JSON list of C-alpha atoms in Angstrom, two decimals:
[
{"chain": "A", "resi": 1, "resn": "MET", "atom": "CA", "xyz": [27.79, -17.41, -1.06]},
{"chain": "A", "resi": 2, "resn": "PRO", "atom": "CA", "xyz": [25.86, -20.59, -0.27]},
{"chain": "A", "resi": 3, "resn": "LYS", "atom": "CA", "xyz": [22.12, -20.30, -0.60]},
{"chain": "A", "resi": 4, "resn": "PHE", "atom": "CA", "xyz": [19.78, -21.45, 2.14]},
{"chain": "A", "resi": 5, "resn": "ASN", "atom": "CA", "xyz": [17.80, -24.50, 1.00]},
{"chain": "A", "resi": 6, "resn": "PHE", "atom": "CA", "xyz": [14.27, -23.77, 2.24]},
{"chain": "A", "resi": 7, "resn": "HIS", "atom": "CA", "xyz": [12.86, -27.04, 0.92]},
{"chain": "A", "resi": 8, "resn": "LEU", "atom": "CA", "xyz": [15.49, -29.15, 2.69]},
{"chain": "A", "resi": 9, "resn": "HIS", "atom": "CA", "xyz": [14.96, -27.19, 5.91]},
{"chain": "A", "resi": 10, "resn": "ASP", "atom": "CA", "xyz": [11.18, -27.75, 5.69]},
{"chain": "A", "resi": 11, "resn": "ILE", "atom": "CA", "xyz": [11.78, -31.49, 5.25]},
{"chain": "A", "resi": 12, "resn": "LYS", "atom": "CA", "xyz": [14.00, -31.56, 8.36]},
{"chain": "A", "resi": 13, "resn": "VAL", "atom": "CA", "xyz": [11.33, -29.78, 10.42]},
{"chain": "A", "resi": 14, "resn": "LYS", "atom": "CA", "xyz": [8.68, -32.24, 9.20]},
{"chain": "A", "resi": 15, "resn": "ARG", "atom": "CA", "xyz": [10.93, -35.17, 10.16]},
{"chain": "A", "resi": 16, "resn": "LEU", "atom": "CA", "xyz": [11.37, -33.66, 13.61]},
{"chain": "A", "resi": 17, "resn": "LEU", "atom": "CA", "xyz": [7.60, -33.34, 14.03]},
{"chain": "A", "resi": 18, "resn": "LYS", "atom": "CA", "xyz": [7.08, -36.93, 12.85]},
{"chain": "A", "resi": 19, "resn": "SER", "atom": "CA", "xyz": [9.68, -38.15, 15.34]},
{"chain": "A", "resi": 20, "resn": "ILE", "atom": "CA", "xyz": [7.76, -36.37, 18.11]},
{"chain": "A", "resi": 21, "resn": "LEU", "atom": "CA", "xyz": [4.38, -37.67, 16.92]},
{"chain": "A", "resi": 22, "resn": "ILE", "atom": "CA", "xyz": [4.96, -41.37, 17.79]},
{"chain": "A", "resi": 23, "resn": "PRO", "atom": "CA", "xyz": [6.11, -40.64, 21.38]},
{"chain": "A", "resi": 24, "resn": "ALA", "atom": "CA", "xyz": [3.18, -38.23, 21.81]},
{"chain": "A", "resi": 25, "resn": "ILE", "atom": "CA", "xyz": [0.66, -40.85, 20.66]},
{"chain": "A", "resi": 26, "resn": "SER", "atom": "CA", "xyz": [2.37, -43.42, 22.88]},
{"chain": "A", "resi": 27, "resn": "ILE", "atom": "CA", "xyz": [2.01, -41.09, 25.87]},
{"chain": "A", "resi": 28, "resn": "LEU", "atom": "CA", "xyz": [-1.69, -40.65, 25.07]},
{"chain": "A", "resi": 29, "resn": "ILE", "atom": "CA", "xyz": [-2.30, -44.41, 24.84]},
{"chain": "A", "resi": 30, "resn": "LEU", "atom": "CA", "xyz": [-0.31, -45.15, 27.99]},
{"chain": "A", "resi": 31, "resn": "PHE", "atom": "CA", "xyz": [-2.15, -42.38, 29.81]},
{"chain": "A", "resi": 32, "resn": "LEU", "atom": "CA", "xyz": [-5.54, -43.78, 28.81]},
{"chain": "A", "resi": 33, "resn": "ILE", "atom": "CA", "xyz": [-4.51, -47.29, 29.88]},
{"chain": "A", "resi": 34, "resn": "ASP", "atom": "CA", "xyz": [-3.19, -45.95, 33.18]},
{"chain": "A", "resi": 35, "resn": "ILE", "atom": "CA", "xyz": [-6.37, -43.95, 33.87]},
{"chain": "A", "resi": 36, "resn": "SER", "atom": "CA", "xyz": [-8.60, -46.93, 33.08]},
{"chain": "A", "resi": 37, "resn": "LEU", "atom": "CA", "xyz": [-6.54, -49.19, 35.39]},
{"chain": "A", "resi": 38, "resn": "ASP", "atom": "CA", "xyz": [-6.56, -46.52, 38.11]},
{"chain": "A", "resi": 39, "resn": "ILE", "atom": "CA", "xyz": [-10.35, -46.16, 37.91]},
{"chain": "A", "resi": 40, "resn": "HIS", "atom": "CA", "xyz": [-10.85, -49.95, 38.23]},
{"chain": "A", "resi": 41, "resn": "GLU", "atom": "CA", "xyz": [-8.51, -50.04, 41.22]},
{"chain": "A", "resi": 42, "resn": "GLU", "atom": "CA", "xyz": [-10.25, -47.09, 42.84]},
{"chain": "A", "resi": 43, "resn": "ILE", "atom": "CA", "xyz": [-7.11, -44.93, 43.09]},
{"chain": "A", "resi": 44, "resn": "ALA", "atom": "CA", "xyz": [-7.38, -41.68, 45.06]},
{"chain": "A", "resi": 45, "resn": "PRO", "atom": "CA", "xyz": [-8.78, -38.74, 43.06]},
{"chain": "A", "resi": 46, "resn": "LYS", "atom": "CA", "xyz": [-5.64, -36.68, 43.83]},
{"chain": "A", "resi": 47, "resn": "HIS", "atom": "CA", "xyz": [-3.56, -39.22, 41.92]},
{"chain": "A", "resi": 48, "resn": "LEU", "atom": "CA", "xyz": [-5.96, -39.07, 38.95]},
{"chain": "A", "resi": 49, "resn": "ILE", "atom": "CA", "xyz": [-5.89, -35.27, 38.98]},
{"chain": "A", "resi": 50, "resn": "ILE", "atom": "CA", "xyz": [-2.07, -35.21, 38.98]},
{"chain": "A", "resi": 51, "resn": "GLU", "atom": "CA", "xyz": [-1.92, -37.68, 36.09]},
{"chain": "A", "resi": 52, "resn": "PHE", "atom": "CA", "xyz": [-4.51, -35.65, 34.20]},
{"chain": "A", "resi": 53, "resn": "LEU", "atom": "CA", "xyz": [-2.47, -32.48, 34.72]},
{"chain": "A", "resi": 54, "resn": "ILE", "atom": "CA", "xyz": [0.65, -34.25, 33.44]},
{"chain": "A", "resi": 55, "resn": "TYR", "atom": "CA", "xyz": [-1.31, -35.27, 30.36]},
{"chain": "A", "resi": 56, "resn": "VAL", "atom": "CA", "xyz": [-2.58, -31.70, 29.81]},
{"chain": "A", "resi": 57, "resn": "VAL", "atom": "CA", "xyz": [0.97, -30.30, 30.13]},
{"chain": "A", "resi": 58, "resn": "THR", "atom": "CA", "xyz": [2.23, -32.91, 27.65]},
{"chain": "A", "resi": 59, "resn": "ILE", "atom": "CA", "xyz": [-0.48, -31.93, 25.15]},
{"chain": "A", "resi": 60, "resn": "TYR", "atom": "CA", "xyz": [0.38, -28.26, 25.70]},
{"chain": "A", "resi": 61, "resn": "ILE", "atom": "CA", "xyz": [4.07, -28.92, 24.98]},
{"chain": "A", "resi": 62, "resn": "GLY", "atom": "CA", "xyz": [3.05, -30.70, 21.77]},
{"chain": "A", "resi": 63, "resn": "TYR", "atom": "CA", "xyz": [0.91, -27.70, 20.87]},
{"chain": "A", "resi": 64, "resn": "ILE", "atom": "CA", "xyz": [3.88, -25.38, 21.44]},
{"chain": "A", "resi": 65, "resn": "PHE", "atom": "CA", "xyz": [6.03, -27.50, 19.07]},
{"chain": "A", "resi": 66, "resn": "TYR", "atom": "CA", "xyz": [3.26, -27.34, 16.48]},
{"chain": "A", "resi": 67, "resn": "ARG", "atom": "CA", "xyz": [3.00, -23.53, 16.82]},
{"chain": "A", "resi": 68, "resn": "PHE", "atom": "CA", "xyz": [6.78, -23.18, 16.42]},
{"chain": "A", "resi": 69, "resn": "TYR", "atom": "CA", "xyz": [6.57, -25.26, 13.26]},
{"chain": "A", "resi": 70, "resn": "LYS", "atom": "CA", "xyz": [3.77, -23.12, 11.86]},
{"chain": "A", "resi": 71, "resn": "LEU", "atom": "CA", "xyz": [5.58, -19.90, 12.80]},
{"chain": "A", "resi": 72, "resn": "GLU", "atom": "CA", "xyz": [8.83, -21.10, 11.24]},
{"chain": "A", "resi": 73, "resn": "LYS", "atom": "CA", "xyz": [7.01, -22.20, 8.09]},
{"chain": "A", "resi": 74, "resn": "LYS", "atom": "CA", "xyz": [5.35, -18.76, 7.85]},
{"chain": "A", "resi": 75, "resn": "THR", "atom": "CA", "xyz": [8.71, -17.04, 8.43]},
{"chain": "A", "resi": 76, "resn": "ILE", "atom": "CA", "xyz": [10.36, -19.12, 5.69]},
{"chain": "A", "resi": 77, "resn": "LYS", "atom": "CA", "xyz": [7.54, -18.26, 3.27]},
{"chain": "A", "resi": 78, "resn": "ASP", "atom": "CA", "xyz": [7.90, -14.56, 4.14]},
{"chain": "A", "resi": 79, "resn": "VAL", "atom": "CA", "xyz": [11.66, -14.71, 3.50]},
{"chain": "A", "resi": 80, "resn": "GLN", "atom": "CA", "xyz": [11.10, -16.54, 0.20]},
{"chain": "A", "resi": 81, "resn": "ARG", "atom": "CA", "xyz": [8.54, -13.91, -0.86]},
{"chain": "A", "resi": 82, "resn": "ASN", "atom": "CA", "xyz": [10.94, -11.12, 0.14]},
{"chain": "A", "resi": 83, "resn": "ILE", "atom": "CA", "xyz": [13.77, -12.71, -1.87]},
{"chain": "A", "resi": 84, "resn": "SER", "atom": "CA", "xyz": [11.47, -13.07, -4.87]},
{"chain": "A", "resi": 85, "resn": "GLU", "atom": "CA", "xyz": [10.38, -9.42, -4.63]},
{"chain": "A", "resi": 86, "resn": "THR", "atom": "CA", "xyz": [13.97, -8.28, -4.25]},
{"chain": "A", "resi": 87, "resn": "ASN", "atom": "CA", "xyz": [15.05, -10.32, -7.28]},
{"chain": "A", "resi": 88, "resn": "THR", "atom": "CA", "xyz": [12.21, -8.78, -9.29]},
{"chain": "A", "resi": 89, "resn": "GLU", "atom": "CA", "xyz": [13.31, -5.28, -8.23]},
{"chain": "A", "resi": 90, "resn": "ILE", "atom": "CA", "xyz": [16.92, -6.06, -9.14]},
{"chain": "A", "resi": 91, "resn": "LYS", "atom": "CA", "xyz": [15.91, -7.32, -12.60]},
{"chain": "A", "resi": 92, "resn": "TYR", "atom": "CA", "xyz": [13.74, -4.23, -13.13]},
{"chain": "A", "resi": 93, "resn": "TRP", "atom": "CA", "xyz": [16.58, -1.92, -12.08]},
{"chain": "A", "resi": 94, "resn": "GLN", "atom": "CA", "xyz": [19.05, -3.80, -14.28]},
{"chain": "A", "resi": 95, "resn": "ASN", "atom": "CA", "xyz": [16.72, -3.59, -17.30]},
{"chain": "A", "resi": 96, "resn": "GLN", "atom": "CA", "xyz": [16.12, 0.11, -16.71]},
{"chain": "A", "resi": 97, "resn": "ASN", "atom": "CA", "xyz": [19.85, 0.81, -16.43]},
{"chain": "A", "resi": 98, "resn": "LYS", "atom": "CA", "xyz": [21.28, -1.76, -18.84]},
{"chain": "A", "resi": 99, "resn": "THR", "atom": "CA", "xyz": [23.06, 0.83, -20.99]},
{"chain": "A", "resi": 100, "resn": "LEU", "atom": "CA", "xyz": [24.70, 2.41, -17.95]},
{"chain": "A", "resi": 101, "resn": "ILE", "atom": "CA", "xyz": [25.69, -0.95, -16.50]},
{"chain": "A", "resi": 102, "resn": "ASP", "atom": "CA", "xyz": [27.15, -2.12, -19.81]},
{"chain": "A", "resi": 103, "resn": "GLY", "atom": "CA", "xyz": [29.06, 1.16, -20.16]},
{"chain": "A", "resi": 104, "resn": "LEU", "atom": "CA", "xyz": [30.44, 0.93, -16.65]},
{"chain": "A", "resi": 105, "resn": "SER", "atom": "CA", "xyz": [31.43, -2.70, -17.16]},
{"chain": "A", "resi": 106, "resn": "LYS", "atom": "CA", "xyz": [33.22, -1.79, -20.39]},
{"chain": "A", "resi": 107, "resn": "LYS", "atom": "CA", "xyz": [35.00, 1.12, -18.68]},
{"chain": "A", "resi": 108, "resn": "ILE", "atom": "CA", "xyz": [36.12, -1.10, -15.79]},
{"chain": "A", "resi": 109, "resn": "HIS", "atom": "CA", "xyz": [37.54, -3.72, -18.16]},
{"chain": "A", "resi": 110, "resn": "GLU", "atom": "CA", "xyz": [39.30, -1.06, -20.26]},
{"chain": "A", "resi": 111, "resn": "GLU", "atom": "CA", "xyz": [40.92, 0.29, -17.11]},
{"chain": "A", "resi": 112, "resn": "PHE", "atom": "CA", "xyz": [41.97, -3.20, -16.04]},
{"chain": "A", "resi": 113, "resn": "LYS", "atom": "CA", "xyz": [43.67, -3.67, -19.44]},
{"chain": "A", "resi": 114, "resn": "GLN", "atom": "CA", "xyz": [45.52, -0.37, -19.00]},
{"chain": "A", "resi": 115, "resn": "TRP", "atom": "CA", "xyz": [46.69, -1.53, -15.58]},
{"chain": "A", "resi": 116, "resn": "GLN", "atom": "CA", "xyz": [47.79, -4.81, -17.23]},
{"chain": "A", "resi": 117, "resn": "LEU", "atom": "CA", "xyz": [45.97, -7.02, -14.72]},
{"chain": "A", "resi": 118, "resn": "THR", "atom": "CA", "xyz": [46.18, -10.79, -15.12]},
{"chain": "A", "resi": 119, "resn": "LEU", "atom": "CA", "xyz": [42.95, -12.78, -15.48]},
{"chain": "A", "resi": 120, "resn": "ALA", "atom": "CA", "xyz": [43.15, -13.81, -11.82]},
{"chain": "A", "resi": 121, "resn": "GLU", "atom": "CA", "xyz": [43.74, -10.20, -10.72]},
{"chain": "A", "resi": 122, "resn": "THR", "atom": "CA", "xyz": [40.82, -9.07, -12.90]},
{"chain": "A", "resi": 123, "resn": "ASP", "atom": "CA", "xyz": [38.51, -11.60, -11.23]},
{"chain": "A", "resi": 124, "resn": "VAL", "atom": "CA", "xyz": [39.69, -10.60, -7.77]},
{"chain": "A", "resi": 125, "resn": "ALA", "atom": "CA", "xyz": [39.32, -6.87, -8.56]},
{"chain": "A", "resi": 126, "resn": "LEU", "atom": "CA", "xyz": [35.77, -7.35, -9.85]},
{"chain": "A", "resi": 127, "resn": "LEU", "atom": "CA", "xyz": [34.79, -9.32, -6.75]},
{"chain": "A", "resi": 128, "resn": "ILE", "atom": "CA", "xyz": [36.34, -6.67, -4.50]},
{"chain": "A", "resi": 129, "resn": "ILE", "atom": "CA", "xyz": [34.37, -3.96, -6.30]},
{"chain": "A", "resi": 130, "resn": "LYS", "atom": "CA", "xyz": [31.21, -6.04, -5.79]},
{"chain": "A", "resi": 131, "resn": "GLY", "atom": "CA", "xyz": [31.91, -5.98, -2.05]},
{"chain": "A", "resi": 132, "resn": "PHE", "atom": "CA", "xyz": [33.08, -9.52, -1.36]},
{"chain": "A", "resi": 133, "resn": "SER", "atom": "CA", "xyz": [35.57, -10.05, 1.46]},
{"chain": "A", "resi": 134, "resn": "LEU", "atom": "CA", "xyz": [38.95, -11.65, 0.74]},
{"chain": "A", "resi": 135, "resn": "GLU", "atom": "CA", "xyz": [37.76, -14.78, 2.56]},
{"chain": "A", "resi": 136, "resn": "GLU", "atom": "CA", "xyz": [34.63, -14.98, 0.40]},
{"chain": "A", "resi": 137, "resn": "ILE", "atom": "CA", "xyz": [36.67, -14.44, -2.77]},
{"chain": "A", "resi": 138, "resn": "ALA", "atom": "CA", "xyz": [39.04, -17.26, -1.74]},
{"chain": "A", "resi": 139, "resn": "GLY", "atom": "CA", "xyz": [36.03, -19.54, -1.28]},
{"chain": "A", "resi": 140, "resn": "LEU", "atom": "CA", "xyz": [34.53, -18.56, -4.63]},
{"chain": "A", "resi": 141, "resn": "ARG", "atom": "CA", "xyz": [37.82, -18.99, -6.50]},
{"chain": "A", "resi": 142, "resn": "GLY", "atom": "CA", "xyz": [38.90, -22.11, -4.63]},
{"chain": "A", "resi": 143, "resn": "THR", "atom": "CA", "xyz": [42.24, -20.67, -3.53]},
{"chain": "A", "resi": 144, "resn": "SER", "atom": "CA", "xyz": [43.80, -19.63, -0.24]},
{"chain": "A", "resi": 145, "resn": "GLU", "atom": "CA", "xyz": [43.02, -16.32, 1.36]},
{"chain": "A", "resi": 146, "resn": "ARG", "atom": "CA", "xyz": [46.77, -15.55, 1.27]},
{"chain": "A", "resi": 147, "resn": "THR", "atom": "CA", "xyz": [46.77, -15.91, -2.55]},
{"chain": "A", "resi": 148, "resn": "ILE", "atom": "CA", "xyz": [43.77, -13.60, -2.84]},
{"chain": "A", "resi": 149, "resn": "ARG", "atom": "CA", "xyz": [45.44, -11.07, -0.51]},
{"chain": "A", "resi": 150, "resn": "ASP", "atom": "CA", "xyz": [48.56, -11.10, -2.72]},
{"chain": "A", "resi": 151, "resn": "GLN", "atom": "CA", "xyz": [46.49, -10.69, -5.89]},
{"chain": "A", "resi": 152, "resn": "ALA", "atom": "CA", "xyz": [44.53, -7.82, -4.32]},
{"chain": "A", "resi": 153, "resn": "ALA", "atom": "CA", "xyz": [47.80, -6.13, -3.30]},
{"chain": "A", "resi": 154, "resn": "SER", "atom": "CA", "xyz": [49.03, -6.51, -6.87]},
{"chain": "A", "resi": 155, "resn": "VAL", "atom": "CA", "xyz": [45.85, -4.91, -8.21]},
{"chain": "A", "resi": 156, "resn": "TYR", "atom": "CA", "xyz": [46.23, -1.95, -5.83]},
{"chain": "A", "resi": 157, "resn": "HIS", "atom": "CA", "xyz": [49.90, -1.56, -6.77]},
{"chain": "A", "resi": 158, "resn": "LYS", "atom": "CA", "xyz": [49.28, -1.67, -10.54]},
{"chain": "A", "resi": 159, "resn": "ALA", "atom": "CA", "xyz": [46.36, 0.76, -10.19]},
{"chain": "A", "resi": 160, "resn": "LYS", "atom": "CA", "xyz": [48.38, 3.06, -7.91]},
{"chain": "A", "resi": 161, "resn": "LEU", "atom": "CA", "xyz": [45.64, 2.80, -5.29]},
{"chain": "A", "resi": 162, "resn": "ARG", "atom": "CA", "xyz": [45.97, 1.98, -1.60]},
{"chain": "A", "resi": 163, "resn": "ASN", "atom": "CA", "xyz": [43.04, -0.32, -0.81]},
{"chain": "A", "resi": 164, "resn": "ARG", "atom": "CA", "xyz": [39.62, -1.74, -1.70]},
{"chain": "A", "resi": 165, "resn": "VAL", "atom": "CA", "xyz": [37.85, 1.52, -0.85]},
{"chain": "A", "resi": 166, "resn": "GLU", "atom": "CA", "xyz": [39.96, 3.49, -3.30]},
{"chain": "A", "resi": 167, "resn": "LEU", "atom": "CA", "xyz": [39.47, 0.78, -5.94]},
{"chain": "A", "resi": 168, "resn": "SER", "atom": "CA", "xyz": [35.68, 1.00, -5.68]},
{"chain": "A", "resi": 169, "resn": "ALA", "atom": "CA", "xyz": [35.72, 4.79, -5.39]},
{"chain": "A", "resi": 170, "resn": "TYR", "atom": "CA", "xyz": [37.88, 5.02, -8.53]},
{"chain": "A", "resi": 171, "resn": "PHE", "atom": "CA", "xyz": [34.99, 3.71, -10.63]},
{"chain": "A", "resi": 172, "resn": "LEU", "atom": "CA", "xyz": [32.12, 5.20, -8.63]},
{"chain": "A", "resi": 173, "resn": "GLU", "atom": "CA", "xyz": [33.62, 8.67, -8.88]},
{"chain": "A", "resi": 174, "resn": "GLU", "atom": "CA", "xyz": [32.91, 8.77, -12.62]},
{"chain": "A", "resi": 175, "resn": "LEU", "atom": "CA", "xyz": [29.28, 7.74, -12.05]},
{"chain": "A", "resi": 176, "resn": "LEU", "atom": "CA", "xyz": [28.52, 10.37, -9.47]},
{"chain": "A", "resi": 177, "resn": "SER", "atom": "CA", "xyz": [28.39, 13.86, -10.91]},
{"chain": "A", "resi": 178, "resn": "PRO", "atom": "CA", "xyz": [28.11, 16.87, -8.63]},
{"chain": "A", "resi": 179, "resn": "MET", "atom": "CA", "xyz": [24.53, 17.67, -7.69]},
{"chain": "A", "resi": 180, "resn": "ASP", "atom": "CA", "xyz": [23.06, 20.87, -9.10]},
{"chain": "A", "resi": 181, "resn": "ARG", "atom": "CA", "xyz": [21.98, 23.21, -6.33]}
]
C-alpha cells in the first residue's frame, strides 16, 4: 500500500499559504492607499466604515486559513506519533512472540509445499492470509487482478478449501486452542 508522504504534504500546504500571503499583503497595501486617498477627499464616513469592514473580514479569512494550517499540521503530527507508537508496539509484540511467529511461518510454508503451490501461488496465498484484497495483491505483484484471481482459485483447489476465509482459518485453527473453563 502506498504510504502518505507527510513531508511532501506539509510542503504543499506551506506553498498554498505563501501563495495567499502576497495577495493578502497586496490587499492590505491597497486598502491603506484607498483609505488615505478617501480621507484626503473627505469621503463619507459610511464609505470608510464599509471599506474598513471589508478589510476586517479579509483579515479574518486569512486568520481562518492560518488556523486550518495549524490544525492540519497538528493533526499530521498526531497521526505520525500514532504511527510511530503503533510500529513500536508491533516490534515489541513481534520480539515477544518471535518463536511462535517463526514456527507458524515454517508450518505455513511446509503446508504450501505439501499442496505443491508454485512460487506465485505461494506469494498470493501469503498475501491473502495477511488480509490483502485481490486488487491490492495485483498492485503489489504488478499483475492483473484476473491473474491473481486465477492463482487464488488454484491455491484453494490444491488446498481443498473454498475461499480466503477457509485459507486463513486453516492456519489460525492450530494457533487457537480451546479455552479452559
